[in-house]
């Protein structure tokens, strides 16, 4: 692998790595956090070819890089690369934040779950506790947020996915003590279930597609949350509004909140995420 890294000298360097990564908002978010908190650091976006992830992390570490955010398709590989994982990252089985200890240990955490829950509960006023929640999707995105959603103690968390076997495999990861909170159902079996909150963790919105949910799956006045974000309302958000949602929102706040938690892990200082969400919405 030819080294992709061009790290500026004399400054703490961080980066987001993925494939693709060109359109990532993470550099902008972390640079805003750094300005806001008076921290001096560089934050880059670096595309890594599939197959080159471990070598790229090793090279970044050798060059003195401080920490990485990991996005698609490397979150599982990042988990496997870590010598130390936080409890929540070990439970999720996917890692989105890496840093290195002095003796070289690669450490990993997952901030996606707390990012989602903070955006839902603090920014959006969408409670999870004691509510009937539907999680749509069973890929890496759903896997990353499942432990944090269960920790909020929903009345029930139903998982559905186009490929049901994947949802069943995801449910098998849930600890025995929390098995009673979850159920797995095919989409066609959801008609009339009247969920309070529906969270779209599929990649469908990226392609302008909609998971084939029955029409009457949302309680009147319920809420919809798309973990994706786009400049225009996603097809899922539009579906939510048509289905009678009180609010139907995108995942921009989750993106900023997971970044804020990563920033806190790296720098020990908590940025004002609301100010950055506002700035991104206005631009
Ligand atoms: P990620 O890590 O982003 O979750 P992934 O592992 O490729 O990516 O998973 C994508 C998720 O989006 C899966 O739940 C996928 O459903 P399948 O498991 O059936 O493939 C879901 N998905 C993608 N496109 C979809 C579509 N058009 N309709 C419904 N679900 C879709």
PDB file of C-alpha atoms and ligand atoms in Angstrom, residues 72 136-142 161-163 166 187 201-204 207 209-212 228, ligand 1:
ATOM      1  CA  UNK A  72     -18.340   2.587   6.110  1.00  0.00           C
ATOM      2  CA  UNK A 136     -35.694  -0.799  10.473  1.00  0.00           C
ATOM      3  CA  UNK A 137     -32.461  -2.322   9.164  1.00  0.00           C
ATOM      4  CA  UNK A 138     -29.952  -4.887  10.358  1.00  0.00           C
ATOM      5  CA  UNK A 139     -26.631  -3.778   8.860  1.00  0.00           C
ATOM      6  CA  UNK A 140     -23.699  -2.157  10.612  1.00  0.00           C
ATOM      7  CA  UNK A 141     -25.639   1.034  11.313  1.00  0.00           C
ATOM      8  CA  UNK A 142     -28.398  -0.816  13.197  1.00  0.00           C
ATOM      9  CA  UNK A 161     -35.250  -5.915   7.860  1.00  0.00           C
ATOM     10  CA  UNK A 162     -35.731  -6.658   4.165  1.00  0.00           C
ATOM     11  CA  UNK A 163     -33.553  -9.754   4.732  1.00  0.00           C
ATOM     12  CA  UNK A 166     -29.935 -10.590   9.211  1.00  0.00           C
ATOM     13  CA  UNK A 187     -42.031  -6.084   7.391  1.00  0.00           C
ATOM     14  CA  UNK A 201     -31.197   2.440  10.025  1.00  0.00           C
ATOM     15  CA  UNK A 202     -31.207   1.147   6.445  1.00  0.00           C
ATOM     16  CA  UNK A 203     -29.132   2.535   3.597  1.00  0.00           C
ATOM     17  CA  UNK A 204     -32.308   2.831   1.469  1.00  0.00           C
ATOM     18  CA  UNK A 207     -30.616   5.449  -3.062  1.00  0.00           C
ATOM     19  CA  UNK A 209     -35.675   4.229  -1.784  1.00  0.00           C
ATOM     20  CA  UNK A 210     -38.119   3.371   0.958  1.00  0.00           C
ATOM     21  CA  UNK A 211     -38.145   0.165   3.029  1.00  0.00           C
ATOM     22  CA  UNK A 212     -41.469  -1.553   2.147  1.00  0.00           C
ATOM     23  CA  UNK A 228     -29.391   9.278   7.127  1.00  0.00           C
TER      24      UNK A 228
HETATM   25  P1  LIG B   1     -24.871  -0.260   7.028  1.00  0.00           P
HETATM   26  O1  LIG B   1     -23.566  -0.613   7.649  1.00  0.00           O
HETATM   27  O2  LIG B   1     -24.992   1.157   6.568  1.00  0.00           O
HETATM   28  O3  LIG B   1     -26.025  -0.647   7.861  1.00  0.00           O
HETATM   29  P2  LIG B   1     -25.189  -2.551   5.284  1.00  0.00           P
HETATM   30  O4  LIG B   1     -24.526  -3.513   6.195  1.00  0.00           O
HETATM   31  O5  LIG B   1     -24.938  -2.668   3.817  1.00  0.00           O
HETATM   32  O6  LIG B   1     -24.844  -1.055   5.630  1.00  0.00           O
HETATM   33  O7  LIG B   1     -26.747  -2.637   5.568  1.00  0.00           O
HETATM   34  C1  LIG B   1     -27.625  -1.847   4.868  1.00  0.00           C
HETATM   35  C2  LIG B   1     -29.004  -1.984   5.493  1.00  0.00           C
HETATM   36  O8  LIG B   1     -29.916  -1.254   4.675  1.00  0.00           O
HETATM   37  C3  LIG B   1     -29.528  -3.400   5.531  1.00  0.00           C
HETATM   38  O9  LIG B   1     -30.448  -3.509   6.595  1.00  0.00           O
HETATM   39  C4  LIG B   1     -30.227  -3.493   4.176  1.00  0.00           C
HETATM   40  O10 LIG B   1     -31.190  -4.513   4.091  1.00  0.00           O
HETATM   41  P3  LIG B   1     -30.724  -6.016   3.651  1.00  0.00           P
HETATM   42  O11 LIG B   1     -30.075  -6.600   4.854  1.00  0.00           O
HETATM   43  O12 LIG B   1     -31.996  -6.667   3.267  1.00  0.00           O
HETATM   44  O13 LIG B   1     -29.785  -5.815   2.488  1.00  0.00           O
HETATM   45  C5  LIG B   1     -30.902  -2.158   4.146  1.00  0.00           C
HETATM   46  N1  LIG B   1     -31.282  -1.674   2.806  1.00  0.00           N
HETATM   47  C6  LIG B   1     -30.491  -1.164   1.849  1.00  0.00           C
HETATM   48  N2  LIG B   1     -31.214  -0.781   0.790  1.00  0.00           N
HETATM   49  C7  LIG B   1     -32.515  -1.041   1.085  1.00  0.00           C
HETATM   50  C8  LIG B   1     -33.750  -0.859   0.411  1.00  0.00           C
HETATM   51  N3  LIG B   1     -33.805  -0.324  -0.815  1.00  0.00           N
HETATM   52  N4  LIG B   1     -34.885  -1.228   1.040  1.00  0.00           N
HETATM   53  C9  LIG B   1     -34.843  -1.765   2.282  1.00  0.00           C
HETATM   54  N5  LIG B   1     -33.700  -1.970   2.972  1.00  0.00           N
HETATM   55  C10 LIG B   1     -32.551  -1.609   2.394  1.00  0.00           C
END
